[in-house]
Coordinates of C-alpha atoms in Angstrom, one line a residue:
Chain A
M952 CA -26.7 -20.0 8.5
G953 CA -28.3 -20.8 11.7
V954 CA -31.3 -20.4 13.5
A955 CA -30.0 -17.8 15.8
D956 CA -29.9 -15.5 11.7
W957 CA -33.8 -16.4 11.1
I958 CA -34.6 -14.0 14.3
G959 CA -32.7 -11.0 12.9
L960 CA -34.2 -11.7 9.4
G961 CA -37.7 -10.9 11.1
Q962 CA -36.2 -8.1 12.6
M963 CA -34.7 -6.9 9.4
D964 CA -38.4 -7.2 7.7
E965 CA -40.1 -4.8 10.8
L966 CA -37.5 -2.0 9.8
G967 CA -38.1 -2.4 6.6
R968 CA -41.8 -1.4 6.5
M969 CA -41.5 1.7 8.7
D970 CA -41.8 5.3 8.1
T971 CA -39.1 8.0 8.0
P972 CA -37.8 10.5 5.7
M973 CA -34.9 8.1 5.3
H974 CA -37.9 4.9 4.5
R975 CA -39.4 7.6 2.6
I976 CA -37.1 8.0 -0.3
D977 CA -37.3 6.3 -3.3
A978 CA -35.5 2.7 -3.7
R979 CA -34.1 3.6 -6.8
A980 CA -32.6 6.8 -5.1
K981 CA -31.2 4.7 -2.5
A982 CA -30.4 1.7 -4.6
C983 CA -28.5 4.0 -6.8
V984 CA -26.4 5.4 -4.2
T985 CA -25.6 2.9 -2.2
V986 CA -23.7 1.0 -5.6
A987 CA -22.2 4.0 -6.1
F988 CA -20.9 4.1 -2.6
I989 CA -19.6 0.7 -2.7
V990 CA -17.7 1.4 -5.7
V991 CA -16.4 4.8 -4.6
V992 CA -15.5 2.9 -1.5
M993 CA -13.6 0.0 -3.1
S994 CA -12.0 2.4 -6.0
F995 CA -9.5 3.3 -3.7
P996 CA -6.4 2.3 -3.4
R997 CA -5.4 -0.9 -0.9
Y998 CA -3.3 1.5 1.5
E999 CA -5.8 4.1 1.9
I1000 CA -7.1 4.8 5.2
S1001 CA -7.6 8.0 6.6
A1002 CA -9.4 8.9 2.7
L1003 CA -12.1 6.4 3.9
V1004 CA -13.2 7.5 7.1
P1005 CA -15.3 10.5 5.8
F1006 CA -17.5 7.6 4.2
L1007 CA -18.9 6.4 7.3
F1008 CA -21.4 9.2 7.3
Y1009 CA -23.2 7.6 4.1
P1010 CA -24.3 4.2 6.3
L1011 CA -24.2 6.8 9.7
V1012 CA -26.6 8.7 8.2
L1013 CA -29.3 6.6 6.9
V1014 CA -29.2 4.2 10.5
S1015 CA -29.7 7.8 12.2
L1016 CA -32.8 9.2 9.8
G1017 CA -33.8 5.9 9.2
R1018 CA -34.1 5.1 13.2
I1019 CA -32.5 1.7 12.8
P1020 CA -31.3 0.9 15.9
G1021 CA -27.5 0.6 15.8
R1022 CA -26.4 -2.3 17.5
H1023 CA -28.4 -4.3 15.5
I1024 CA -26.3 -3.6 12.1
V1025 CA -22.9 -3.6 14.5
R1026 CA -24.1 -7.1 15.1
K1027 CA -25.0 -8.4 11.7
I1028 CA -22.0 -7.4 10.3
W1029 CA -19.4 -8.8 13.3
V1030 CA -21.3 -12.6 12.5
A1031 CA -20.7 -11.5 8.5
S1032 CA -16.9 -10.6 9.2
P1033 CA -15.1 -13.9 8.8
F1034 CA -14.6 -14.3 4.9
A1035 CA -13.4 -10.8 5.2
L1036 CA -11.1 -11.4 8.4
A1037 CA -9.8 -14.8 7.0
V1038 CA -9.1 -13.8 3.6
G1039 CA -7.7 -10.0 4.8
L1040 CA -5.4 -11.7 7.3
F1041 CA -2.9 -13.0 5.3
N1042 CA -2.1 -9.6 4.2
P1043 CA 0.2 -9.1 7.0
F1044 CA 2.1 -12.8 6.2
F1045 CA 2.9 -11.5 2.6
D1046 CA 3.3 -8.0 2.6
R1047 CA 6.3 -7.1 4.9
Q1048 CA 7.9 -3.7 3.7
P1049 CA 7.5 -1.1 5.9
Y1050 CA 5.0 1.6 5.0
G1051 CA 4.3 4.8 6.2
P1052 CA 5.9 7.2 9.2
L1053 CA 5.6 4.6 11.4
G1054 CA 7.4 1.6 9.5
V1055 CA 4.0 -1.0 10.0
A1056 CA 4.4 -3.4 7.9
G1057 CA 2.2 -2.4 4.5
G1058 CA 0.4 -5.8 5.0
W1059 CA -1.1 -4.7 8.2
V1060 CA -2.1 -1.2 6.6
S1061 CA -3.7 -3.0 3.7
F1062 CA -5.3 -5.3 6.3
A1063 CA -7.0 -2.2 7.9
S1064 CA -8.1 -1.0 5.2
V1065 CA -9.8 -4.5 4.1
L1066 CA -11.4 -4.3 7.4
L1067 CA -12.5 -0.8 7.2
R1068 CA -13.9 -1.4 3.5
F1069 CA -15.8 -4.2 4.9
L1070 CA -17.1 -2.2 7.5
L1071 CA -18.4 0.4 5.1
T1072 CA -19.9 -1.6 2.1
V1073 CA -21.7 -4.4 4.6
G1074 CA -22.9 -1.1 6.7
A1075 CA -23.8 0.9 3.9
A1076 CA -25.9 -2.7 2.4
L1077 CA -28.0 -3.4 5.7
A1078 CA -28.2 -0.1 6.1
L1079 CA -30.1 0.3 2.7
V1080 CA -32.5 -3.0 3.4
A1081 CA -33.2 -1.8 6.6
C1082 CA -34.5 1.3 5.4
T1083 CA -36.2 -0.1 2.0
G1084 CA -37.7 -3.6 3.1
M1085 CA -38.0 -6.2 0.8
N1086 CA -41.0 -5.0 -1.1
R1087 CA -40.4 -1.5 -2.0
L1088 CA -36.7 -2.7 -3.0
A1089 CA -38.1 -5.3 -5.2
A1090 CA -40.6 -3.0 -7.3
G1091 CA -37.7 -0.3 -7.3
L1092 CA -35.7 -3.2 -9.0
G1093 CA -38.3 -3.9 -11.5
R1094 CA -38.8 -0.3 -12.5
M1095 CA -34.8 0.1 -13.3
G1096 CA -35.1 -3.0 -15.9
V1097 CA -34.3 -6.4 -13.5
P1098 CA -36.5 -8.9 -15.7
R1099 CA -39.8 -9.2 -14.2
V1100 CA -39.6 -13.0 -13.6
F1101 CA -36.0 -12.3 -11.0
V1102 CA -38.3 -9.6 -9.5
V1103 CA -41.6 -12.1 -8.9
Q1104 CA -38.8 -14.8 -8.1
L1105 CA -37.3 -12.3 -5.1
L1106 CA -41.0 -11.1 -4.1
F1107 CA -42.3 -15.1 -3.7
L1108 CA -38.8 -16.5 -2.3
Y1109 CA -38.8 -13.9 0.3
R1110 CA -42.8 -14.4 1.2
Y1111 CA -42.3 -18.0 1.5
L1112 CA -39.1 -17.7 3.4
F1113 CA -40.7 -17.0 6.8
V1114 CA -43.3 -20.1 5.7
V1115 CA -41.0 -22.8 4.4
S1116 CA -38.2 -21.9 7.7
D1117 CA -41.0 -21.8 9.9
E1118 CA -42.0 -25.6 8.9
G1119 CA -38.4 -26.5 8.9
G1120 CA -37.7 -25.3 12.4
K1121 CA -40.6 -27.6 13.6
M1122 CA -39.1 -30.2 11.9
L1123 CA -35.6 -30.0 13.4
R1124 CA -37.5 -28.7 17.2
S1125 CA -39.5 -32.5 17.0
V1126 CA -36.3 -34.2 16.5
E1127 CA -34.2 -32.7 18.6
M1128 CA -36.9 -33.4 21.3
R1129 CA -36.5 -37.1 20.0
S1130 CA -32.5 -37.3 20.3
E1131 CA -29.3 -37.0 22.1
K1132 CA -28.4 -33.2 22.6
G1133 CA -26.6 -31.6 19.7
R1134 CA -26.2 -34.7 17.8
P1135 CA -26.3 -34.2 13.7
L1136 CA -28.4 -36.4 11.7
R1137 CA -27.7 -39.6 10.6
F1138 CA -27.8 -40.0 6.6
R1139 CA -30.9 -41.5 5.9
P1140 CA -33.2 -39.6 8.7
Y1141 CA -31.8 -36.3 6.6
G1142 CA -32.9 -37.6 3.4
S1143 CA -35.9 -38.7 4.2
L1144 CA -36.6 -35.1 7.2
L1145 CA -35.6 -32.9 3.8
G1146 CA -37.0 -35.0 1.2
T1147 CA -40.4 -34.7 3.5
L1148 CA -39.7 -30.7 3.8
L1149 CA -39.2 -30.4 0.0
L1150 CA -41.9 -32.4 -0.9
R1151 CA -44.6 -30.4 1.5
S1152 CA -43.3 -27.4 0.0
M1153 CA -44.0 -28.3 -3.3
D1154 CA -47.0 -29.2 -2.4
R1155 CA -47.6 -26.3 -0.9
A1156 CA -46.2 -24.1 -3.9
E1157 CA -49.2 -25.8 -6.0
R1158 CA -51.4 -25.0 -3.5
V1159 CA -50.7 -21.2 -3.7
Y1160 CA -50.5 -21.4 -7.4
R1161 CA -53.4 -23.1 -7.3
A1162 CA -54.9 -20.3 -5.3
M1163 CA -53.4 -17.2 -7.3
V1164 CA -54.6 -18.8 -10.2
A1165 CA -58.3 -18.5 -8.7
R1166 CA -57.7 -14.9 -7.5
G1167 CA -56.3 -14.0 -11.5
F1168 CA -52.4 -14.5 -10.8
D1169 CA -51.1 -14.2 -14.9
G1170 CA -47.7 -14.4 -13.6
E1171 CA -46.6 -10.8 -13.0
V1172 CA -47.2 -9.1 -9.6
R1173 CA -48.6 -6.0 -9.9
E1174 CA -47.6 -2.5 -7.4
L1175 CA -50.4 -0.1 -6.6
G1176 CA -49.2 3.0 -8.4
R1177 CA -46.3 3.9 -9.4
P1178 CA -44.6 6.6 -7.1
A1179 CA -42.8 9.6 -8.9
I1180 CA -39.5 10.4 -7.9
R1181 CA -40.1 13.5 -5.9
F1182 CA -37.8 16.5 -5.2
E1183 CA -36.4 14.9 -2.0
D1184 CA -35.0 11.8 -4.0
I1185 CA -33.1 13.6 -6.8
L1186 CA -32.1 15.7 -3.4
F1187 CA -31.1 13.0 -2.0
V1188 CA -29.0 11.1 -5.1
G1189 CA -27.5 14.5 -6.3
V1190 CA -25.9 15.6 -2.4
W1191 CA -24.4 11.9 -1.7
L1192 CA -22.9 12.3 -5.4
A1193 CA -21.4 15.2 -5.0
F1194 CA -20.1 14.3 -1.4
F1195 CA -18.4 10.6 -3.0
I1196 CA -16.8 12.8 -5.9
I1197 CA -15.4 15.5 -3.4
A1198 CA -14.5 12.5 -0.9
R1199 CA -12.9 10.6 -3.7
V1200 CA -10.7 13.6 -5.1
W1201 CA -9.8 15.0 -1.5
N1202 CA -9.0 13.4 1.2
L1203 CA -11.0 14.9 3.6
A1204 CA -10.0 14.1 7.2
D1205 CA -6.3 14.8 6.2
G1206 CA -7.8 18.3 5.1
L1207 CA -9.9 18.7 8.6
G1208 CA -6.6 17.8 10.2
L1209 CA -4.1 20.2 8.5
L1210 CA -6.8 23.3 8.9
L1211 CA -7.0 21.9 13.0
T1212 CA -3.5 21.7 13.3
G1213 CA -2.4 24.7 11.4
I1214 CA -5.3 26.6 14.2
W1215 CA -3.4 25.0 17.1
A1216 CA 0.6 26.5 15.6
Chain B
M622 CA -17.3 -19.4 -0.3
H623 CA -19.8 -16.1 -0.6
M624 CA -17.6 -12.9 -1.8
A625 CA -17.4 -9.8 0.5
D626 CA -17.1 -6.4 -1.0
A627 CA -14.2 -5.7 0.5
L628 CA -12.1 -7.5 -1.2
I629 CA -13.4 -7.1 -4.5
S630 CA -12.4 -4.2 -6.9
P631 CA -15.3 -2.5 -8.9
A632 CA -13.6 -3.5 -12.2
V633 CA -13.9 -6.9 -11.2
G634 CA -17.0 -6.6 -9.5
G635 CA -18.7 -4.6 -12.6
T636 CA -17.6 -7.1 -14.9
M637 CA -19.1 -10.0 -13.3
W638 CA -22.4 -8.3 -12.4
A639 CA -22.7 -7.2 -16.3
V640 CA -22.3 -11.3 -16.9
S641 CA -24.3 -12.6 -14.1
G642 CA -27.2 -9.7 -15.5
G643 CA -26.7 -10.9 -19.0
L644 CA -27.2 -14.7 -18.0
I645 CA -30.5 -13.9 -15.6
A646 CA -31.6 -11.6 -18.4
L647 CA -30.9 -14.9 -20.8
C648 CA -32.5 -17.3 -18.0
A649 CA -35.6 -15.0 -17.4
R650 CA -36.4 -15.0 -21.2
K651 CA -36.3 -19.1 -21.3
V652 CA -38.1 -19.3 -18.3
K653 CA -40.8 -17.3 -19.2
Q654 CA -40.9 -19.3 -22.5
S655 CA -41.6 -22.4 -20.5
T656 CA -44.8 -24.3 -21.0
R657 CA -44.7 -25.2 -17.1
D658 CA -47.1 -22.2 -15.5
N659 CA -46.9 -23.7 -12.2
L660 CA -42.9 -23.0 -12.8
V661 CA -42.7 -19.2 -10.8
P662 CA -44.3 -20.2 -7.6
L663 CA -42.5 -23.2 -7.3
M664 CA -39.2 -21.2 -8.0
G665 CA -39.8 -19.2 -4.9
V666 CA -40.6 -22.1 -2.5
L667 CA -37.6 -24.1 -3.5
G668 CA -35.8 -20.9 -2.8
A669 CA -37.3 -20.7 0.3
F670 CA -36.8 -24.3 0.8
I671 CA -33.2 -24.1 0.5
F672 CA -32.8 -21.2 3.6
A673 CA -34.6 -23.8 5.6
A674 CA -32.4 -26.7 4.4
Q675 CA -29.2 -25.0 5.3
M676 CA -30.6 -25.0 8.9
V677 CA -30.6 -28.7 9.6
N678 CA -27.1 -30.4 9.2
F679 CA -26.3 -34.3 9.2
S680 CA -23.6 -36.2 10.2
I681 CA -20.6 -37.0 8.1
P682 CA -19.7 -40.9 8.3
G683 CA -16.9 -41.2 9.6
T684 CA -15.5 -38.6 10.4
G685 CA -17.6 -36.9 13.5
S686 CA -18.2 -33.4 12.0
S687 CA -21.5 -32.6 10.1
G688 CA -22.6 -31.1 7.2
H689 CA -25.5 -29.4 5.2
L690 CA -26.9 -29.1 1.8
G691 CA -25.8 -25.9 -0.3
G692 CA -28.3 -26.0 -3.0
G693 CA -27.4 -25.2 -6.4
L694 CA -27.2 -28.7 -7.6
I695 CA -30.5 -29.9 -6.2
L696 CA -32.5 -26.9 -7.7
T697 CA -30.7 -28.1 -10.9
V698 CA -32.1 -31.1 -10.4
L699 CA -35.5 -30.7 -9.8
L700 CA -36.1 -27.5 -11.7
G701 CA -33.8 -27.7 -14.6
P702 CA -30.7 -25.4 -15.4
Y703 CA -32.4 -22.0 -16.3
A704 CA -34.9 -21.5 -13.3
A705 CA -32.1 -22.8 -11.3
L706 CA -29.8 -20.1 -12.2
L707 CA -32.8 -17.4 -11.3
V708 CA -33.3 -19.3 -8.2
I709 CA -29.6 -19.2 -7.1
A710 CA -29.3 -15.7 -7.8
S711 CA -32.8 -14.7 -5.5
V712 CA -30.9 -16.9 -2.8
L713 CA -27.8 -15.0 -3.1
T714 CA -29.3 -11.5 -3.3
V715 CA -31.3 -12.4 -0.3
Q716 CA -28.3 -13.3 1.4
A717 CA -26.2 -10.6 0.6
F718 CA -29.0 -7.8 1.6
F719 CA -30.8 -10.1 4.6
F720 CA -27.6 -11.8 5.9
A721 CA -24.4 -9.7 5.0
D722 CA -23.7 -12.9 3.4
G723 CA -21.7 -12.4 0.7
G724 CA -21.4 -8.2 -1.1
L725 CA -23.7 -6.1 -3.5
L726 CA -20.1 -5.2 -5.2
A727 CA -19.9 -9.1 -5.4
L728 CA -23.2 -10.4 -6.2
G729 CA -22.1 -11.0 -10.0
C730 CA -19.2 -12.8 -8.7
N731 CA -21.3 -14.6 -6.8
I732 CA -24.3 -15.6 -8.7
F733 CA -21.9 -16.9 -11.2
N734 CA -19.3 -19.1 -8.8
L735 CA -22.5 -20.2 -7.0
G736 CA -25.0 -20.7 -10.2
F737 CA -23.4 -20.7 -13.6
F738 CA -21.1 -23.3 -12.6
P739 CA -23.4 -25.9 -11.2
A740 CA -26.6 -25.1 -13.2
F741 CA -24.6 -24.6 -16.9
V742 CA -21.5 -26.8 -16.3
A743 CA -21.3 -29.5 -13.9
Y744 CA -25.7 -30.3 -14.5
P745 CA -25.0 -30.7 -18.2
F746 CA -21.3 -32.0 -18.3
V747 CA -21.2 -34.6 -15.5
Y748 CA -24.7 -35.0 -14.2
R749 CA -26.6 -36.0 -16.9
T750 CA -24.5 -37.8 -18.6
V751 CA -23.3 -39.7 -15.8
T752 CA -27.2 -40.9 -14.9
D753 CA -30.1 -42.0 -16.9
A754 CA -33.9 -42.2 -16.2
R755 CA -33.3 -46.0 -15.7
G756 CA -29.8 -45.7 -14.1
G757 CA -29.2 -47.6 -10.8
A758 CA -28.3 -46.5 -7.5
I759 CA -24.6 -46.0 -8.1
R760 CA -24.9 -44.4 -11.2
D761 CA -27.2 -41.6 -9.0
W762 CA -24.6 -41.7 -6.7
G763 CA -21.8 -40.9 -8.8
A764 CA -23.7 -38.2 -11.2
A765 CA -24.5 -36.4 -7.9
L766 CA -21.2 -36.3 -6.1
G767 CA -19.0 -35.9 -9.5
A768 CA -21.7 -33.1 -10.4
A769 CA -21.2 -31.5 -6.7
V770 CA -17.1 -31.7 -6.7
V771 CA -16.9 -30.4 -10.2
G772 CA -19.3 -27.5 -9.3
L773 CA -17.9 -26.5 -6.4
L774 CA -14.2 -27.0 -7.4
L775 CA -15.1 -24.7 -10.3
G776 CA -16.8 -22.1 -7.7
A777 CA -13.9 -21.9 -5.7
F778 CA -11.4 -21.3 -8.6
G779 CA -13.4 -18.4 -9.5
V780 CA -13.6 -17.5 -6.0
V781 CA -9.8 -17.3 -6.4
L782 CA -9.6 -16.3 -9.7
E783 CA -11.6 -12.6 -8.5
T784 CA -10.3 -11.9 -5.8
K785 CA -6.4 -12.3 -7.4
A786 CA -7.7 -10.0 -10.4
S787 CA -9.1 -7.7 -7.8
G788 CA -5.4 -7.2 -6.0
I789 CA -6.7 -6.4 -2.7
S790 CA -5.7 -9.5 -0.9
E791 CA -2.1 -10.0 -0.7
L792 CA -2.7 -14.4 -0.6
P793 CA -0.3 -15.8 -3.1
F794 CA -2.8 -17.5 -6.6
G795 CA -0.6 -20.7 -5.9
A796 CA -1.5 -20.6 -2.2
F797 CA -5.4 -19.3 -2.3
A798 CA -5.9 -22.1 -4.5
A799 CA -4.3 -24.7 -2.7
L800 CA -6.5 -23.3 0.5
M801 CA -9.1 -23.1 -1.4
L802 CA -9.7 -26.4 -3.7
P803 CA -9.2 -29.0 -1.0
I804 CA -11.9 -27.3 1.0
H805 CA -14.0 -26.9 -1.6
L806 CA -13.5 -30.6 -2.9
A807 CA -14.7 -31.5 0.8
I808 CA -17.3 -29.6 0.8
G809 CA -18.4 -31.2 -2.8
L810 CA -17.8 -34.4 -1.2
V811 CA -21.1 -33.3 1.9
E812 CA -22.9 -31.4 -1.0
G813 CA -23.1 -34.7 -3.2
I814 CA -24.1 -37.6 -0.1
A815 CA -27.2 -34.2 0.7
T816 CA -28.5 -34.2 -2.7
V817 CA -28.1 -38.0 -3.4
A818 CA -30.1 -38.0 0.3
V819 CA -32.7 -35.9 -0.4
V820 CA -32.9 -37.4 -4.0
S821 CA -33.2 -40.8 -3.5
F822 CA -35.9 -39.8 -1.2
V823 CA -37.7 -38.0 -3.3
A824 CA -37.1 -40.8 -5.9
R825 CA -38.9 -43.4 -3.4
A826 CA -41.3 -41.5 -2.0
R827 CA -42.6 -39.2 -5.3
P828 CA -40.5 -39.8 -8.7
E829 CA -42.9 -37.6 -10.9
A830 CA -41.6 -34.5 -9.1
L831 CA -38.2 -35.5 -9.7
Y832 CA -38.8 -36.1 -13.6
A833 CA -41.1 -32.9 -14.1
A834 CA -38.2 -30.6 -14.3
Q835 CA -36.4 -32.6 -17.3
E836 CA -40.0 -33.3 -19.1
S837 CA -40.6 -29.9 -18.5
G838 CA -40.7 -26.9 -21.4
V839 CA -37.3 -25.7 -19.9
S840 CA -34.4 -27.5 -21.8
N841 CA -31.3 -29.0 -20.5
G842 CA -29.4 -29.5 -23.8
R843 CA -25.8 -28.7 -24.0
R844 CA -26.4 -26.4 -27.0
P845 CA -27.5 -23.1 -24.7
V846 CA -24.2 -23.6 -22.5
L847 CA -21.6 -23.0 -25.4
A848 CA -24.1 -20.4 -26.5
G849 CA -23.7 -19.2 -22.6
L850 CA -20.4 -19.4 -22.5
V851 CA -19.4 -17.5 -25.9
A852 CA -21.8 -14.7 -24.0
V853 CA -20.1 -14.4 -21.7
A854 CA -16.8 -14.1 -23.4
V855 CA -18.6 -11.3 -25.2
L856 CA -19.8 -9.9 -22.0
L857 CA -16.4 -10.4 -20.6
G858 CA -14.4 -8.5 -23.0
G859 CA -17.0 -5.5 -23.5
A860 CA -17.6 -5.0 -20.1
G861 CA -14.2 -4.9 -18.8
S862 CA -12.9 -2.8 -21.6
W863 CA -15.7 -0.4 -21.0
F864 CA -14.2 -0.5 -17.3
A865 CA -10.8 -0.2 -18.2
S866 CA -11.6 3.3 -19.3
T867 CA -13.7 4.6 -16.9
R868 CA -12.5 3.4 -14.2
P869 CA -10.9 6.0 -11.5
D870 CA -7.3 4.6 -11.2
G871 CA -4.8 1.7 -11.3
L872 CA -6.5 -0.7 -9.6
E873 CA -6.7 -3.6 -11.1
W874 CA -3.0 -3.6 -12.1
S875 CA -2.4 -7.0 -10.5
I876 CA -4.7 -8.5 -13.5
A877 CA -1.9 -8.6 -15.5
K878 CA 0.1 -9.7 -12.9
V879 CA -1.9 -13.0 -12.0
S880 CA -3.2 -13.7 -15.4
G881 CA 0.6 -14.3 -16.2
K882 CA 0.8 -17.3 -13.6
E883 CA -2.8 -18.6 -14.7
E884 CA -1.7 -20.5 -17.6
L885 CA 0.3 -22.7 -15.2
A886 CA -3.0 -23.3 -12.9
G887 CA -5.0 -24.5 -16.0
A888 CA -5.2 -28.0 -15.3
D889 CA -8.7 -28.3 -14.0
A890 CA -11.0 -27.9 -17.1
G891 CA -10.8 -26.7 -20.4
I892 CA -13.3 -23.6 -19.5
H893 CA -10.6 -22.5 -16.9
G894 CA -7.8 -22.3 -19.4
E895 CA -10.6 -20.1 -21.5
L896 CA -11.8 -17.7 -18.9
A897 CA -7.9 -17.4 -17.9
K898 CA -7.6 -16.2 -21.5
I899 CA -10.7 -14.2 -21.8
Q900 CA -9.3 -12.5 -18.3
G901 CA -5.9 -12.4 -19.5
K902 CA -7.4 -10.1 -22.9
T903 CA -9.3 -7.8 -20.7
A904 CA -6.5 -7.3 -18.5
V905 CA -4.2 -6.1 -21.3
L906 CA -6.7 -4.0 -22.5
P907 CA -6.4 -1.1 -19.1
D908 CA -2.7 -1.1 -19.9
Y909 CA -2.8 0.1 -23.4
G910 CA -5.3 3.3 -22.7
F911 CA -2.8 4.6 -20.0
K912 CA -1.0 7.0 -19.2
P913 CA 2.7 6.1 -19.3
S914 CA 3.4 7.2 -16.0
G915 CA 0.5 5.2 -14.1
A916 CA 1.2 1.9 -15.6
E917 CA 1.3 -1.4 -13.6
E918 CA 4.0 -1.4 -10.8
G919 CA 4.9 2.4 -10.9
E920 CA 1.9 3.6 -9.5
A921 CA 1.6 1.1 -7.0
E922 CA 5.6 2.5 -6.0
A923 CA 4.9 6.2 -6.3
E924 CA 2.0 5.6 -3.9
A925 CA 4.2 3.9 -1.6
G926 CA 7.0 6.2 -2.2
V927 CA 4.7 9.1 -1.0
W928 CA 4.1 7.9 2.4
P929 CA 7.2 7.6 4.0
A930 CA 8.3 11.2 2.7
V931 CA 5.5 12.8 4.9
S932 CA 6.9 14.5 7.7
A933 CA 6.2 14.1 11.2
A934 CA 3.8 17.3 11.4
T935 CA 2.0 16.2 8.0
S936 CA 1.5 12.8 9.8
L937 CA 0.5 14.1 13.1
S938 CA -2.7 16.2 10.9
G939 CA -3.5 13.2 9.2
F940 CA -4.4 11.3 12.4
V941 CA -5.9 14.5 14.0
G942 CA -7.9 14.1 11.0
V943 CA -9.2 10.5 11.1
L944 CA -10.1 10.9 14.4
M945 CA -11.8 14.3 14.0
T946 CA -13.9 13.0 11.3
V947 CA -15.1 10.1 13.1
A948 CA -16.0 12.2 16.3
L949 CA -17.6 14.5 13.7
V950 CA -19.6 11.7 11.6
C951 CA -20.4 10.4 15.4
F952 CA -21.5 13.6 16.5
T953 CA -23.9 13.5 13.2
G954 CA -25.4 10.8 13.8
V955 CA -26.1 11.5 17.7
V956 CA -28.1 14.7 16.5
L957 CA -29.7 13.5 13.4
K958 CA -31.1 10.9 15.8
G959 CA -31.9 12.7 18.5
S960 CA -33.5 15.4 16.5
L961 CA -35.7 12.8 15.1
A962 CA -36.1 11.1 18.8
R963 CA -37.2 14.2 19.9
K964 CA -40.1 14.1 17.1
A965 CA -41.0 11.0 17.6
K966 CA -40.5 10.4 21.4
E967 CA -38.7 7.5 21.1
G968 CA -35.1 6.4 19.8
R969 CA -32.1 5.8 21.6
S970 CA -28.4 7.3 21.3
E971 CA -26.4 6.4 18.5
A972 CA -22.9 6.9 19.4

């Protein structure tokens, strides 16, 4: 988690507050469809590539209709890729069985499949958040039966993320200005620095809490009004689930290829 | 060691979601019963603190490299296990949502690996056993180092088990464990050092902040841990069999394969052995309800056997199909975006 990631976080927050057709879809609908999407994508056998391609539609439609800058999502996916790369990269070494019409080692096929799945699942999750925003998402989770305390915790964490990290960033900058460039802290200053940050954060929590109690806080965050499920939300869920089922049962990319080569022949 | 969705099968991910969901529900109930009324904002701010703490690095003496705080252990020391698990879960959720660090399907696995082990195993069984209220500095060091190492090793072992059970990575069980465990031994030591650095500073600067957690209404006893383990076992069994009956195809054929090897690796702790046995049981269940032709390797071989038999013409159509689908996806994106841009007079072309 580098300092550079924080810039991205602020951007995600801004994206989540936009107002587009995708942002207006109920958070519950988007969350359910995204989870279904990930489960369906991950349920394919591990050598599958072509049947996964049509699933690119879902994140792309979210991103397009939500007017999310694509470069932003792609950069985030790239930053997050080392884990999947590192573990998937072993596949070609352990699975050398020739596979498919080109006789490529099976490991490379499954590695490519892992990468495609990574692109799909991470892309869909990021698109969901960029099209929903933390507040709507947490409220949606609460209405779906996630424990109240946990939803409140998520909201608090998110609210103070910017505040505390700002404070941490300031401390870090002052340290950098007083020390050799790029050298990490020694053990003892590290302890006092983080300890101070911790105590400051705890004091802030105390002040915040008093301020909230003074304004009538009783442990619950109330939302304004309960948005009803609209026809568009049901349509959104229905159309996408139908698409996932069709694309899971039939290989749409192969089908399209057969159709096209059939026309040409 | 945040796991990504791309390496998790729905069965494993769903099972761990159920387990972690149960844990969160239990912890939420315990926190609600707590008498400490400022716990909720404190939890939120401490979660944010963990993010900030991960921006700051310190040099590891004698190695020339640097490390940072992971967070699981220090949260447990400050808040007690129940509140700490909720905070860790919320941190992981935000990381998955906003940083793509760990996936949504893998969230249950990550909460379990990075939350359950430090909060409900390492803290009560190692940290609390070694340290006591009047304990000296050496005891505190030992407690933090031991607890951090145990917590992270168990978590890393969880990653290995879950990845193998998913069967998407080809990495052999032994090699993966041999890769993950030493790395996390080192990370655990770093985590322990960082925890000691912060905790000892707070103990000197403001001791009452440190012991507030232990005197709060949230109990730190070990009985709930055992109850929790039993609940996890039941959930694993229940959720596993549910998924076994609804899953679309034989994806987790490797669970049984791995569970055969798990017994060999039970050296770490009794809990591992138990979990391995439980996972072994859940892995056996799907095979019973399976149609004979689809069992185990049979299906994988059938899958592999279909491909080479495909003629050149069909594989050409396959490539054409994939290319055309990609083109279609991009085209749809451009059109959707274009129509919106015309309306809003802003926005750029996507592809």
